[in-house]
Structures are given as C-alpha cells and as structure tokens.
Amino acid sequence: MALAVALVVLARLLLNWNVAAYDFGTLPVLNGLLAAYGVPAAGFALAAVLFGRRRDDALVAVLEAGALAFLAALVLLEIRHALAGGSLDPDGDWSFREAALDVTGLALLATLARWLDQRLGGRQVLGWGWRLLLGLAAVLSLRLVLDNPAFSDGAVLLRFPVFNELALAYAVPALLAALAARALARPGGMAFDPLLTRGLAGYALVAAFAWVTLTVRHRFHPVELSLTLEETSAAELWAYSGAWLGFGAALLALGIRSGIAALRLAALAVIGLTIGKAFLVDMAELTGLWRVLSFLGLGLALIGLGWVYRRFVVVPVAEAPPRPV
C-alpha cells in the first residue's frame, strides 16, 4: 500500500505538465515551490529512513529515489523561477546564466548524493543517482562548451573577472567531476568504474580548458564575448598562450604530485596545443614586440617545463656495475 502511494505521489508531481501554469509567487527561493517539492523531498527522505529500519526493500529504494528526484526538481525549478521573474514558462528563453546555474546545481546535488552514498555504506539508489546527476550536468556543460558565449551572440555575463557565469558553467562542475573521478579511482574507496572514471576525468579536462580560455576572452571583452562582434587583439592572442601554458604547468604539477600519468599526458597535450597555436596563429597574426614576447615567453616556459619533467618524472637509468676482471 505504501509503495503504491509513493508511486502515485511521484507521478503526480514529476509528470505534471501543468506545473508551469501554477502561481507559486514571485519571491525567489521562499515561494510555493518549497511546499510543492521541498516538503515531499523531506517527507520521502524521512519515510525512507523509517521504513529502512524495518526492512531494506523496494519501497525504501523508491522513497530514496523520490527524495532525490524531488530535490533535483526543486533546484531546477527554483533557478527557473528566480531568473524568469516568477514564471515557469517552458517556452521562455534558456539563457546562458540559467544554464550555468543548472549545471552547477546538478553537480552540487550529485556531490551531495555521492557523499551520502559513502556515509551510508553504499546505497544502490544513491550510487546510481549521483552518477546520473553528474552525467546530466556534464552533458549540459559540454553543450555549453560547444555553444559558448564566444560562438553565440547575446550572452549576458557579470563583469567580475573569474567569479561569474563562466565559473558556474565550467570551473565548478569540472572541479566536482575531478573529485568524483578521484574518489572512484582511489584504492579501497568506492566501487571502481574505469569507464566512468575516464569519462569524468576527460570531461573535467575539457571543461577546465574551456573555462581558462573563455576567462581570458571575458577579461578583454567583459560585455560581449562573441568573436563575430569583437575582434581579437594582439594582447589577447598573447594572453591565450600564457593562460594555456599556465594551465598545462598546473596539470603537470598535479600529475607529478599525485603520480597520475594521465594528468602528465594531458599537460603535454595542452602544451603541444599551445606550441601549435604559436606557430600557426601567432606567427601569422602577431607582429613586432608581441611576436617577440610570444616566442620568447614560449621558449622560456618550455625550457622550465622541460627541466621540471626531467627532474621529477624521467628516472635516470642506473649504470650496470663493471664486470669483474
């Protein structure tokens, strides 16, 4: 009986297409959505704990899944409600700011579910839940990588450097995905899943690189990042090379410190991309002092990184002892 009631409540609240027409008030966060989805989320979580003390069965799994689903719906609907002035109209524009908040919200929920999964000794629903939430956040974030403010017009961003929508869309999800990949790969930790671990690590690398690149673009064009509306200056081209080299150096340092070869290979890939940019783009676009600074800085950086790689990564081959006469 309890299972049937739980399924009916789930279907009524999560499959209700008329929710966009309801009046939840105009106040951000503290509005009718808390009663509509926050209270059921808390109720399902409490019921899962109480029923779980008697028997861990399908009912408990449904209650746990329902609590997580209601919480995810609450976060996404609250974001939509706040940015649309109290409206949940599905036909309204999905701005870059809303997309960035959605990505970060899903990634934070996934991190919370992963933490609970670890604390509770491995719950199947929570295990699948945080993977699905983080996977959805990664898919949305990768969509924002392909359709980023530099390739599209009209994206409105805060003028603050670093702490803006770009961090929400790329940096924060990349960090949380990297932490999840590290937890999956840790010996004696969570169940090892090599495919998911590599997928999360690859996503974290792509999203972090996109954040570094777009942050440079935002520094030079805080109002409009579109490449079709704002030209790229010589200083900006030079800044990309410096930022990419710094990103590659950071990856190399992390790879050396953690002993993870994949991070060192990723660092070499980023540095190789920077070298390719210097010869293919900077050589053609930069002139005078900027060209000199570009290649001088690249050369000095490569010398320093080469020394670091030989010093901390390459293990010298021990010489064989001389044969006795």
mmCIF file with all atom_site columns, C-alpha atoms in Angstrom, residues 103-104 106-112 134-135 137-138 170-183 200-201 203-205 208:
data_model
loop_
_atom_site.group_PDB
_atom_site.id
_atom_site.type_symbol
_atom_site.label_atom_id
_atom_site.label_alt_id
_atom_site.label_comp_id
_atom_site.label_asym_id
_atom_site.label_entity_id
_atom_site.label_seq_id
_atom_site.pdbx_PDB_ins_code
_atom_site.Cartn_x
_atom_site.Cartn_y
_atom_site.Cartn_z
_atom_site.occupancy
_atom_site.B_iso_or_equiv
_atom_site.pdbx_formal_charge
_atom_site.auth_seq_id
_atom_site.auth_comp_id
_atom_site.auth_asym_id
_atom_site.auth_atom_id
_atom_site.pdbx_PDB_model_num
ATOM 1  C CA . VAL A 1 103 ? 24.875 22.779 -14.401 1.00 0.00 ? 103 VAL A CA 1
ATOM 2  C CA . THR A 1 104 ? 26.316 23.835 -11.055 1.00 0.00 ? 104 THR A CA 1
ATOM 3  C CA . LEU A 1 106 ? 23.078 19.407 -10.683 1.00 0.00 ? 106 LEU A CA 1
ATOM 4  C CA . ALA A 1 107 ? 26.791 18.951 -9.998  1.00 0.00 ? 107 ALA A CA 1
ATOM 5  C CA . LEU A 1 108 ? 26.383 20.021 -6.361  1.00 0.00 ? 108 LEU A CA 1
ATOM 6  C CA . LEU A 1 109 ? 23.409 17.674 -5.939  1.00 0.00 ? 109 LEU A CA 1
ATOM 7  C CA . ALA A 1 110 ? 25.485 14.847 -7.398  1.00 0.00 ? 110 ALA A CA 1
ATOM 8  C CA . THR A 1 111 ? 28.277 15.624 -4.932  1.00 0.00 ? 111 THR A CA 1
ATOM 9  C CA . LEU A 1 112 ? 25.800 15.603 -2.033  1.00 0.00 ? 112 LEU A CA 1
ATOM 10 C CA . LEU A 1 134 ? 26.703 14.315 -12.590 1.00 0.00 ? 134 LEU A CA 1
ATOM 11 C CA . GLY A 1 135 ? 26.359 12.791 -16.051 1.00 0.00 ? 135 GLY A CA 1
ATOM 12 C CA . ALA A 1 137 ? 25.500 18.102 -15.563 1.00 0.00 ? 137 ALA A CA 1
ATOM 13 C CA . ALA A 1 138 ? 28.429 17.040 -17.755 1.00 0.00 ? 138 ALA A CA 1
ATOM 14 C CA . TYR A 1 170 ? 32.673 25.175 -16.478 1.00 0.00 ? 170 TYR A CA 1
ATOM 15 C CA . ALA A 1 171 ? 35.019 25.556 -13.484 1.00 0.00 ? 171 ALA A CA 1
ATOM 16 C CA . VAL A 1 172 ? 32.799 24.359 -10.625 1.00 0.00 ? 172 VAL A CA 1
ATOM 17 C CA . PRO A 1 173 ? 31.416 21.296 -12.478 1.00 0.00 ? 173 PRO A CA 1
ATOM 18 C CA . ALA A 1 174 ? 34.933 20.441 -13.688 1.00 0.00 ? 174 ALA A CA 1
ATOM 19 C CA . LEU A 1 175 ? 36.259 20.521 -10.120 1.00 0.00 ? 175 LEU A CA 1
ATOM 20 C CA . LEU A 1 176 ? 33.412 18.376 -8.781  1.00 0.00 ? 176 LEU A CA 1
ATOM 21 C CA . ALA A 1 177 ? 33.803 15.886 -11.647 1.00 0.00 ? 177 ALA A CA 1
ATOM 22 C CA . ALA A 1 178 ? 37.549 15.654 -10.973 1.00 0.00 ? 178 ALA A CA 1
ATOM 23 C CA . LEU A 1 179 ? 36.893 14.976 -7.278  1.00 0.00 ? 179 LEU A CA 1
ATOM 24 C CA . ALA A 1 180 ? 34.373 12.271 -8.196  1.00 0.00 ? 180 ALA A CA 1
ATOM 25 C CA . ALA A 1 181 ? 36.842 10.654 -10.609 1.00 0.00 ? 181 ALA A CA 1
ATOM 26 C CA . ARG A 1 182 ? 39.497 10.698 -7.892  1.00 0.00 ? 182 ARG A CA 1
ATOM 27 C CA . ALA A 1 183 ? 37.100 9.069  -5.420  1.00 0.00 ? 183 ALA A CA 1
ATOM 28 C CA . LEU A 1 200 ? 34.623 12.211 -15.699 1.00 0.00 ? 200 LEU A CA 1
ATOM 29 C CA . ALA A 1 201 ? 38.340 12.970 -15.943 1.00 0.00 ? 201 ALA A CA 1
ATOM 30 C CA . TYR A 1 203 ? 35.074 15.995 -19.086 1.00 0.00 ? 203 TYR A CA 1
ATOM 31 C CA . ALA A 1 204 ? 36.875 17.814 -16.260 1.00 0.00 ? 204 ALA A CA 1
ATOM 32 C CA . LEU A 1 205 ? 39.839 18.497 -18.554 1.00 0.00 ? 205 LEU A CA 1
ATOM 33 C CA . ALA A 1 208 ? 38.530 23.413 -17.269 1.00 0.00 ? 208 ALA A CA 1
#
